[in-house]
Amino acid sequence: MFRTDLPEVSIIIPFRDEAWSTLLRTVHSILNRTPPHLVREIILSDDASTMEHLHRPLEDYISQFEKVKVVRLKERGGLIRTRLNGYAISTAPVVVFIDSHCEVTKGWIEPLLDRIATDDRIVATGIMDVIEGTNFKYRPYQIDDTSPIGTFDWRLLFKWTRVKYEGDRTAPVKSPTLIGCLIAISRRFFDEIGRFDEGYFIWGAENLEISFKAWMCGGRVEQLGCSHVGHVYKGRLPYNWGNSSQGSVLDRNLLRLTEVWLDDYGVYHKQLCNGCAADIGDVSERIALRNKLQCQSFEWYLENVKPDMFIPGECFTHGEIRNKQHKSICVDASDEESIFGKLHVSVYGCHGRAGNQLWYLCNYGQIRRLRGCWAQQHESNITLTICDDNNDVPRKHFEYREDDTIYHADSRKCLDLYVDSKSRILSLLECTGKDNQKWTWNRGSPPGPIPKYRIRSREKNNGDDSANENDETN
Ligand code: UDP
Ligand code: MN
């Protein structure tokens, strides 16, 4: 049961050119399915929308609801500043930021408020059900014995993963990160940790920022299995990106995040990112705040919140894998989980920009990207599989030998590149010793720190390479 003294909440809904039906679906579901005594106000925060229905018609319509208000930015501010503009007029001790195309379900708010009332340094989120972007059907999250939690990799993109519930499915689950479309936080803690970074543009990275700093500055992020909110997942983001592209806006925000919160571990992000030359503006105030609050280091975060993070510095080679006979051809594969097992690892012209050509050779003879590990498939092919448990299986075990061949011991085959006028084929074949089976690859660890707890655990295992190297599954 929940506490009887749950605090009141201000619900803040940022919107930029949202459709009438989806915006009102959000508002009405909140009005219908949240106990009125808990709702101090619902604040619709407009990011200088251009659509006509979001002006007079919206104001006329909501005037019938006492608790619903509109505030507006005169100029496009992006979602972070829009949320903050709504926050500025909010008054309740707890705030919830929720997207403008959601449907909350009965009982959604109580678990969030209950946790925050227990400890006001908890940042809480719920389970996101799917509202389909094509027909707006509500598709509930499939409940089983696992909880979704938020995580990330070194690209600093939000990712879902699942962990087994430890007993009761109603118990809070600690989560390394959270998704941006539902964030509940106390006013006190939000103010203390510096709200969101107003230097972020348009979209992205703020959910990781609030997650990292909640953990590192004395709080925590929790995923609550009994709070369900549906969210429309769109095929693409519908609004414009000013004079920039979506990618470059996000890269810039992520770089600000890296500079303020990642310490030395930022190099692992920078090794991957194309937009690292971006002008990120001034972050000195954000760093000063972090110092003033005496927040923990990113290494502390890794050890305590995401101990199984993939650490590139623990690997033995890094970079592109370039063929010795066909010197402009590199091994190439997408690290997208949805195609793992379906596409083969193949080749492409070397482009020198990391991306799909950045490979590491690590413990267990894993050859990997951030998420995908090589595995032999159908005798002579290589595919990617998620690097989780069971990495130490012969199918996934490769060697980069002194003679520059990449050797699959179990099948006793070498990585071979065949090229003719029509095709370029990468496969595992009998070793010939010829240059089309030799590869240039940086020997030595990629630059970057290794957390002390990992070094300790490796020493404890006395040189045994089976120290926990698993990633992404928690
Ligand atoms: N948003 C905004 N200004 C922007 C971009 C987005 O106010 O420049 C709002 C948007 O209407 C939504 C929320 O911020 O309510 C999150 O954006 P979106 O839903 O597009 O992101 P997604 O959920 O697809 O990641
Ligand atoms: Mn959204």
Coordinates of C-alpha atoms and ligand atoms in Angstrom, one line a residue:
M1 CA 0.0 0.0 0.0
F2 CA 1.0 3.6 -0.6
R3 CA 1.6 6.2 2.0
T4 CA -1.5 8.2 2.9
D5 CA 0.4 11.5 2.9
L6 CA 1.4 11.6 -0.8
P7 CA 2.6 15.0 -1.9
E8 CA 0.9 17.2 -4.6
V9 CA 2.4 17.3 -8.0
S10 CA 2.8 19.8 -10.9
I11 CA 2.6 18.0 -14.2
I12 CA 4.6 19.7 -16.9
I13 CA 4.0 18.9 -20.6
P14 CA 6.3 20.5 -23.1
F15 CA 5.0 20.6 -26.7
R16 CA 6.2 21.7 -30.0
D17 CA 3.6 21.5 -32.9
E18 CA 1.8 18.6 -31.3
A19 CA -1.4 17.3 -32.8
W20 CA -4.7 18.3 -31.1
S21 CA -5.8 14.7 -30.4
T22 CA -2.5 13.5 -28.9
L23 CA -2.1 16.5 -26.8
L24 CA -5.6 16.3 -25.4
R25 CA -5.3 12.6 -24.9
T26 CA -2.4 13.3 -22.6
V27 CA -4.3 16.0 -20.7
H28 CA -7.6 14.1 -20.4
S29 CA -6.0 10.9 -19.3
I30 CA -4.2 12.8 -16.6
L31 CA -7.4 14.5 -15.5
N32 CA -9.3 11.2 -15.5
R33 CA -6.8 8.9 -14.0
T34 CA -5.0 11.0 -11.3
P35 CA -6.6 11.5 -7.9
P36 CA -7.6 15.2 -8.1
H37 CA -6.3 16.0 -4.6
L38 CA -2.8 15.0 -5.8
V39 CA -2.7 17.3 -8.9
R40 CA -1.9 20.9 -8.1
E41 CA -1.7 21.9 -11.7
I42 CA -1.1 20.7 -15.3
I43 CA 1.2 23.1 -17.2
L44 CA 1.2 23.0 -21.0
S45 CA 4.5 24.5 -22.0
D46 CA 4.5 25.7 -25.6
D47 CA 7.8 25.8 -27.5
A48 CA 6.7 28.5 -29.9
S49 CA 4.5 26.2 -31.8
T50 CA 3.4 27.4 -35.3
M51 CA 0.2 25.3 -35.6
E52 CA -2.9 27.4 -35.4
H53 CA -4.9 25.0 -33.2
L54 CA -2.3 25.4 -30.4
H55 CA -3.0 29.1 -30.0
R56 CA -6.5 30.5 -29.4
P57 CA -8.4 27.2 -29.8
L58 CA -6.2 25.5 -27.2
E59 CA -6.6 28.3 -24.7
D60 CA -10.4 28.4 -25.2
Y61 CA -10.7 24.7 -24.8
I62 CA -8.6 24.4 -21.6
S63 CA -10.3 27.4 -19.9
Q64 CA -12.9 25.0 -18.7
F65 CA -10.3 23.1 -16.6
E66 CA -9.3 25.1 -13.5
K67 CA -6.0 23.3 -13.1
V68 CA -4.7 23.4 -16.6
K69 CA -2.5 26.3 -17.7
V70 CA -0.5 27.3 -20.7
V71 CA 2.8 29.1 -20.8
R72 CA 4.6 30.0 -23.9
L73 CA 8.2 30.6 -25.1
K74 CA 8.2 33.4 -27.7
E75 CA 11.1 31.8 -29.5
R76 CA 11.9 28.1 -30.1
G77 CA 13.8 27.0 -27.0
G78 CA 14.0 23.2 -27.5
L79 CA 12.5 20.7 -25.1
I80 CA 14.9 21.3 -22.2
R81 CA 14.2 25.1 -22.0
T82 CA 10.5 24.4 -22.6
R83 CA 10.3 22.1 -19.7
L84 CA 12.1 24.6 -17.6
N85 CA 9.8 27.4 -18.7
G86 CA 6.9 25.3 -17.4
Y87 CA 8.8 24.5 -14.3
A88 CA 9.3 28.2 -13.6
I89 CA 5.6 28.7 -12.8
S90 CA 5.0 25.4 -11.1
T91 CA 4.5 25.3 -7.4
A92 CA 3.9 21.8 -6.1
P93 CA 6.7 20.0 -4.1
V94 CA 7.0 17.3 -6.8
V95 CA 7.1 17.8 -10.6
V96 CA 6.5 15.3 -13.4
F97 CA 7.8 16.0 -16.9
I98 CA 5.7 14.1 -19.4
D99 CA 5.7 14.2 -23.2
S100 CA 2.8 15.7 -25.1
H101 CA 1.6 12.5 -26.7
C102 CA 1.0 10.1 -23.8
E103 CA -1.8 8.3 -22.2
V104 CA -1.4 7.7 -18.5
T105 CA -3.1 4.7 -16.9
K106 CA -5.0 4.4 -13.6
G107 CA -2.5 4.3 -10.7
W108 CA 0.3 5.8 -12.7
I109 CA 1.2 8.6 -10.3
E110 CA 0.9 7.0 -6.8
P111 CA 4.0 4.8 -7.1
L112 CA 6.1 7.7 -8.3
L113 CA 4.9 10.0 -5.5
D114 CA 5.2 7.3 -2.9
R115 CA 8.9 6.9 -3.6
I116 CA 9.7 10.6 -3.7
A117 CA 7.8 11.1 -0.4
T118 CA 10.0 8.4 1.1
D119 CA 13.2 9.9 -0.1
D120 CA 13.2 13.2 -2.0
R121 CA 16.4 12.4 -3.8
I122 CA 14.8 9.6 -5.8
V123 CA 14.2 10.4 -9.4
A124 CA 11.4 8.1 -10.5
T125 CA 10.0 6.8 -13.8
G126 CA 7.6 4.1 -14.8
I127 CA 7.0 1.5 -17.5
M128 CA 6.5 3.0 -20.9
D129 CA 3.7 1.2 -22.8
V130 CA 3.7 1.7 -26.6
I131 CA 1.1 3.8 -28.4
E132 CA 1.6 2.9 -32.0
G133 CA 2.6 5.8 -34.2
T134 CA 0.5 4.6 -37.2
N135 CA -2.9 3.8 -35.6
F136 CA -2.6 5.1 -32.0
K137 CA -3.4 1.8 -30.5
Y138 CA -2.4 1.2 -26.9
R139 CA 0.0 -1.8 -26.7
P140 CA 0.8 -2.6 -23.0
Y141 CA 4.3 -3.6 -22.1
Q142 CA 4.6 -7.4 -21.9
I143 CA 4.9 -8.1 -18.2
D144 CA 7.2 -11.0 -17.2
D145 CA 9.7 -11.6 -14.4
T146 CA 12.0 -8.9 -15.7
S147 CA 11.9 -5.1 -15.3
P148 CA 13.0 -2.8 -18.1
I149 CA 15.7 -0.4 -16.9
G150 CA 17.5 2.4 -18.7
T151 CA 21.2 2.1 -19.6
F152 CA 23.6 3.5 -22.2
D153 CA 26.7 2.8 -24.1
W154 CA 29.7 5.0 -25.0
R155 CA 27.8 6.7 -27.7
L156 CA 25.8 8.0 -24.8
L157 CA 22.5 7.0 -26.4
F158 CA 19.7 5.8 -24.1
K159 CA 19.1 2.0 -24.3
W160 CA 16.6 -0.3 -22.6
T161 CA 17.8 -3.4 -21.0
R162 CA 16.1 -5.9 -18.6
V163 CA 16.9 -7.2 -15.2
K164 CA 15.2 -9.9 -13.2
Y165 CA 13.0 -8.7 -10.4
E166 CA 14.5 -9.5 -7.1
G167 CA 11.2 -10.9 -5.7
D168 CA 8.3 -8.6 -5.7
R169 CA 7.4 -6.9 -9.0
T170 CA 6.0 -3.9 -7.1
A171 CA 9.4 -3.2 -5.5
P172 CA 11.5 -0.3 -7.0
V173 CA 14.3 -1.3 -9.3
K174 CA 17.4 0.8 -9.5
S175 CA 18.2 2.0 -13.0
P176 CA 21.4 3.5 -14.4
T177 CA 19.5 6.0 -16.6
L178 CA 15.9 6.9 -17.5
I179 CA 14.0 7.9 -20.6
G180 CA 13.0 11.5 -21.0
C181 CA 9.3 11.2 -21.6
L182 CA 8.4 10.5 -17.9
I183 CA 10.5 12.0 -15.2
A184 CA 9.2 12.5 -11.6
I185 CA 11.4 14.5 -9.2
S186 CA 11.1 16.6 -6.1
R187 CA 11.4 20.3 -6.5
R188 CA 14.0 20.4 -3.7
F189 CA 16.4 17.9 -5.3
F190 CA 15.8 19.2 -8.9
D191 CA 16.8 22.7 -7.7
E192 CA 19.7 21.3 -5.7
I193 CA 21.3 19.4 -8.6
G194 CA 20.9 22.3 -11.1
R195 CA 17.7 21.3 -12.9
F196 CA 18.5 20.6 -16.6
D197 CA 21.5 22.1 -18.4
E198 CA 20.0 25.1 -20.2
G199 CA 22.9 25.0 -22.6
Y200 CA 21.4 21.9 -24.4
F201 CA 19.6 22.6 -27.7
I202 CA 16.3 21.2 -29.0
W203 CA 16.4 17.5 -28.0
G204 CA 18.5 14.9 -26.3
A205 CA 21.1 14.1 -23.6
E206 CA 19.1 15.7 -20.8
N207 CA 17.8 12.4 -19.6
L208 CA 21.3 11.1 -19.2
E209 CA 22.4 14.3 -17.5
I210 CA 19.6 14.1 -14.9
S211 CA 20.4 10.4 -14.4
F212 CA 24.2 10.7 -14.0
K213 CA 23.9 13.7 -11.6
A214 CA 21.1 12.1 -9.6
W215 CA 23.3 9.1 -8.9
M216 CA 26.6 11.0 -8.5
C217 CA 25.2 13.8 -6.3
G218 CA 23.5 11.8 -3.6
G219 CA 20.3 10.5 -5.1
R220 CA 19.2 7.6 -7.3
V221 CA 17.1 6.7 -10.3
E222 CA 14.3 4.2 -9.9
Q223 CA 12.1 2.3 -12.3
L224 CA 8.7 1.6 -10.9
G225 CA 6.9 -1.4 -12.2
C226 CA 3.4 -0.4 -11.2
S227 CA 3.4 3.0 -12.9
H228 CA 2.4 2.6 -16.6
V229 CA 2.3 5.4 -19.2
G230 CA 1.7 5.0 -22.9
H231 CA 3.9 7.0 -25.2
V232 CA 3.6 7.5 -29.0
Y233 CA 6.8 6.3 -30.6
K234 CA 7.2 8.3 -33.8
G235 CA 9.0 7.1 -36.8
R236 CA 10.9 10.3 -36.9
L237 CA 11.0 13.6 -34.9
P238 CA 8.5 15.9 -36.7
Y239 CA 9.9 19.3 -36.0
N240 CA 12.7 21.2 -37.6
W241 CA 16.2 21.4 -36.2
G242 CA 17.0 25.1 -36.8
N243 CA 20.0 25.5 -39.0
S244 CA 21.5 22.2 -37.9
S245 CA 20.9 18.5 -38.4
Q246 CA 19.4 16.3 -35.7
G247 CA 22.8 14.5 -35.4
S248 CA 24.8 17.6 -34.8
V249 CA 22.4 19.0 -32.2
L250 CA 22.6 15.7 -30.3
D251 CA 26.3 15.4 -30.7
R252 CA 26.8 18.8 -29.2
N253 CA 24.5 18.1 -26.2
L254 CA 26.3 14.9 -25.6
L255 CA 29.7 16.6 -25.7
R256 CA 28.5 19.1 -23.0
L257 CA 27.4 16.1 -21.0
T258 CA 30.8 14.4 -21.5
E259 CA 32.7 17.5 -20.5
V260 CA 30.8 18.1 -17.2
W261 CA 30.1 14.5 -16.0
L262 CA 32.4 11.9 -17.5
D263 CA 35.8 12.8 -16.2
D264 CA 38.6 10.8 -18.0
Y265 CA 36.0 8.4 -19.2
G266 CA 34.9 11.0 -21.8
V267 CA 37.6 9.7 -24.1
Y268 CA 35.6 6.6 -24.8
H269 CA 32.8 8.8 -26.1
K270 CA 35.1 11.0 -28.1
Q271 CA 36.7 8.0 -29.7
L272 CA 33.3 7.3 -31.3
C273 CA 31.8 10.7 -32.0
N274 CA 32.0 12.6 -35.3
G275 CA 30.8 15.9 -33.8
C276 CA 33.5 16.2 -31.3
A277 CA 34.8 19.4 -32.8
A278 CA 31.6 21.2 -32.0
D279 CA 31.5 24.4 -30.1
I280 CA 29.7 23.4 -26.9
G281 CA 29.5 26.8 -25.3
D282 CA 30.5 27.5 -21.7
V283 CA 30.2 24.7 -19.2
S284 CA 32.2 26.3 -16.4
E285 CA 29.1 27.0 -14.3
R286 CA 27.9 23.4 -14.6
I287 CA 31.3 22.1 -13.5
A288 CA 31.4 24.6 -10.6
L289 CA 28.0 23.3 -9.4
R290 CA 29.3 19.7 -9.6
N291 CA 32.3 20.7 -7.5
K292 CA 30.2 22.7 -5.0
L293 CA 27.9 19.7 -4.5
Q294 CA 30.9 17.5 -4.1
C295 CA 29.4 14.9 -6.4
Q296 CA 31.0 11.5 -6.8
S297 CA 33.3 10.7 -9.8
F298 CA 32.1 8.9 -12.9
E299 CA 34.3 6.0 -11.8
W300 CA 32.2 5.8 -8.7
Y301 CA 29.1 5.8 -10.8
L302 CA 30.4 2.9 -12.9
E303 CA 31.4 0.9 -9.9
N304 CA 28.2 1.4 -8.0
V305 CA 25.6 1.7 -10.7
K306 CA 26.8 0.1 -13.9
P307 CA 29.7 -2.2 -12.9
D308 CA 29.5 -4.3 -16.0
M309 CA 30.0 -1.4 -18.5
F310 CA 32.2 -2.3 -21.4
I311 CA 35.6 -0.6 -20.9
P312 CA 37.5 -0.3 -24.2
G313 CA 40.8 0.3 -22.3
E314 CA 40.7 -3.3 -21.1
C315 CA 41.0 -4.6 -24.7
F316 CA 44.2 -5.5 -26.6
T317 CA 43.7 -4.0 -30.0
H318 CA 41.5 -1.2 -31.3
G319 CA 40.6 0.7 -34.5
E320 CA 39.9 -0.3 -38.1
I321 CA 40.8 -3.8 -39.4
R322 CA 42.4 -3.1 -42.8
N323 CA 43.3 -5.7 -45.3
K324 CA 47.0 -6.1 -46.3
Q325 CA 46.4 -7.0 -50.0
H326 CA 43.4 -4.7 -50.6
K327 CA 44.7 -1.8 -48.6
S328 CA 41.6 0.4 -49.0
I329 CA 39.2 -2.2 -47.6
C330 CA 38.2 -2.5 -44.0
V331 CA 36.0 -4.8 -41.9
D332 CA 32.6 -3.2 -41.4
A333 CA 29.3 -4.0 -39.7
S334 CA 26.4 -2.2 -38.1
D335 CA 26.2 -2.5 -34.3
E336 CA 22.4 -2.4 -34.4
E337 CA 20.9 -5.2 -32.3
S338 CA 18.0 -5.7 -34.6
I339 CA 20.2 -7.1 -37.3
F340 CA 22.4 -9.3 -35.2
G341 CA 22.4 -12.8 -36.5
K342 CA 20.8 -11.7 -39.7
L343 CA 23.6 -9.9 -41.5
H344 CA 27.2 -11.0 -41.9
V345 CA 30.1 -9.0 -40.8
S346 CA 31.5 -7.7 -44.1
V347 CA 33.7 -5.1 -45.7
Y348 CA 33.6 -1.5 -46.9
G349 CA 36.0 1.1 -48.1
C350 CA 38.1 2.3 -45.2
H351 CA 36.8 5.7 -44.1
G352 CA 38.9 6.5 -41.1
R353 CA 35.9 7.8 -39.1
A354 CA 35.5 5.0 -36.6
G355 CA 31.8 4.3 -36.8
N356 CA 31.1 0.8 -38.2
Q357 CA 34.8 0.2 -38.6
L358 CA 35.9 0.5 -35.0
W359 CA 36.7 -2.9 -33.6
Y360 CA 38.2 -4.1 -30.3
L361 CA 39.8 -7.4 -29.5
C362 CA 39.2 -8.1 -25.8
N363 CA 39.1 -10.8 -23.1
Y364 CA 38.0 -14.3 -24.2
G365 CA 39.2 -13.5 -27.7
Q366 CA 36.1 -11.4 -28.3
I367 CA 36.1 -9.2 -31.3
R368 CA 33.5 -6.6 -30.8
R369 CA 31.9 -3.2 -31.3
L370 CA 30.1 -1.6 -28.3
R371 CA 27.3 -4.2 -28.2
G372 CA 28.0 -6.8 -30.8
C373 CA 30.5 -9.6 -30.7
W374 CA 31.8 -11.7 -33.6
A375 CA 30.4 -15.2 -33.8
Q376 CA 31.1 -17.9 -36.4
Q377 CA 27.9 -18.7 -38.3
H378 CA 27.3 -21.5 -40.9
E379 CA 30.9 -22.6 -41.1
S380 CA 32.4 -19.7 -43.0
N381 CA 30.5 -16.6 -42.1
I382 CA 30.8 -14.2 -39.2
T383 CA 27.8 -12.4 -37.7
L384 CA 27.4 -10.2 -34.6
T385 CA 25.7 -11.4 -31.4
I386 CA 25.0 -9.4 -28.3
C387 CA 28.1 -9.5 -26.0
D388 CA 26.4 -10.8 -22.9
D389 CA 27.0 -14.0 -21.0
N390 CA 28.5 -17.0 -22.7
N391 CA 31.2 -15.1 -24.4
D392 CA 33.7 -17.7 -23.7
V393 CA 32.4 -20.1 -26.3
P394 CA 34.5 -21.4 -29.2
R395 CA 32.2 -19.9 -31.8
K396 CA 33.1 -16.4 -30.5
H397 CA 36.8 -17.0 -29.8
F398 CA 39.3 -15.3 -32.2
E399 CA 43.0 -14.6 -32.2
Y400 CA 45.0 -11.8 -33.8
R401 CA 48.2 -13.6 -34.5
E402 CA 51.8 -12.5 -34.8
D403 CA 51.6 -13.0 -38.6
D404 CA 48.6 -10.6 -38.8
T405 CA 46.1 -13.2 -39.5
I406 CA 42.8 -13.3 -37.6
Y407 CA 42.3 -16.9 -36.6
H408 CA 39.3 -18.8 -35.5
A409 CA 40.8 -21.6 -33.4
D410 CA 37.8 -23.8 -33.2
S411 CA 37.4 -24.2 -36.9
R412 CA 41.1 -23.6 -37.6
K413 CA 40.2 -21.0 -40.2
C414 CA 41.5 -17.6 -41.1
L415 CA 39.6 -14.4 -41.9
D416 CA 39.8 -14.2 -45.7
L417 CA 39.0 -11.4 -48.2
Y418 CA 38.1 -12.3 -51.7
V419 CA 37.8 -9.5 -54.3
D420 CA 36.8 -9.7 -57.9
S421 CA 35.2 -7.1 -60.2
K422 CA 31.7 -7.9 -58.9
S423 CA 32.1 -8.7 -55.3
R424 CA 34.0 -8.5 -52.1
I425 CA 33.5 -11.4 -49.8
L426 CA 34.7 -11.8 -46.2
S427 CA 34.7 -15.3 -44.8
L428 CA 36.5 -17.8 -42.7
L429 CA 38.6 -20.1 -44.9
E430 CA 41.6 -22.5 -44.7
C431 CA 44.6 -20.5 -43.8
T432 CA 46.9 -19.8 -46.8
G433 CA 49.5 -17.4 -45.4
K434 CA 48.7 -15.0 -48.3
D435 CA 48.2 -11.2 -47.9
N436 CA 44.4 -11.3 -48.5
Q437 CA 44.3 -13.1 -45.1
K438 CA 46.4 -10.5 -43.3
W439 CA 45.1 -7.5 -41.5
T440 CA 46.5 -4.3 -40.1
W441 CA 45.0 -3.5 -36.7
N442 CA 46.4 -1.4 -33.9
R443 CA 48.0 -3.6 -31.3
G444 CA 47.8 -2.3 -27.8
S445 CA 45.0 -1.0 -25.6
P446 CA 43.0 2.0 -26.7
P447 CA 43.8 5.0 -24.7
G448 CA 41.5 5.5 -21.7
P449 CA 41.1 4.7 -18.0
I450 CA 40.3 1.4 -16.4
P451 CA 38.3 1.6 -13.2
K452 CA 40.1 0.5 -10.1
Y453 CA 37.4 -1.9 -9.1
R454 CA 38.0 -3.8 -12.4
I455 CA 41.7 -4.0 -11.9
R456 CA 41.1 -5.2 -8.3
S457 CA 38.7 -7.9 -9.4
R458 CA 41.1 -9.0 -12.1
E459 CA 43.9 -9.3 -9.6
K460 CA 41.7 -11.2 -7.3
N461 CA 41.0 -13.7 -10.1
N462 CA 44.7 -14.1 -10.3
G463 CA 45.2 -13.5 -14.0
D464 CA 42.2 -15.5 -14.8
D465 CA 40.5 -13.7 -17.7
S466 CA 37.1 -14.7 -16.7
A467 CA 36.7 -11.6 -14.6
N468 CA 33.4 -10.0 -15.2
E469 CA 33.6 -8.6 -18.7
N470 CA 30.0 -9.0 -19.6
D471 CA 28.1 -6.0 -20.7
E472 CA 24.7 -4.5 -21.4
T473 CA 22.6 -7.2 -19.7
N474 CA 23.2 -6.2 -16.1
Ligands
UDP1 N1 9.6 19.3 -27.7 C1 9.7 20.7 -27.5 N2 10.5 21.4 -28.3 C2 11.4 20.8 -29.2 C3 11.4 19.4 -29.3 C4 10.5 18.7 -28.5 O1 8.9 21.2 -26.7 O2 12.2 21.5 -29.8 C5 8.7 18.5 -26.9 C6 7.8 17.5 -27.6 O3 6.7 18.1 -28.1 C7 7.6 16.4 -26.6 C8 8.9 16.4 -25.8 O4 9.5 17.7 -26.0 O5 6.5 16.7 -25.8 C9 9.9 15.3 -26.2 O6 10.1 15.4 -27.6 P1 9.7 14.1 -28.5 O7 8.5 13.5 -28.1 O8 9.7 14.6 -29.9 O9 11.0 13.2 -28.3 P2 10.9 11.5 -28.3 O10 9.9 11.1 -27.3 O11 10.5 11.1 -29.7 O12 12.3 11.2 -27.9
MN2 MN 7.9 11.7 -27.1

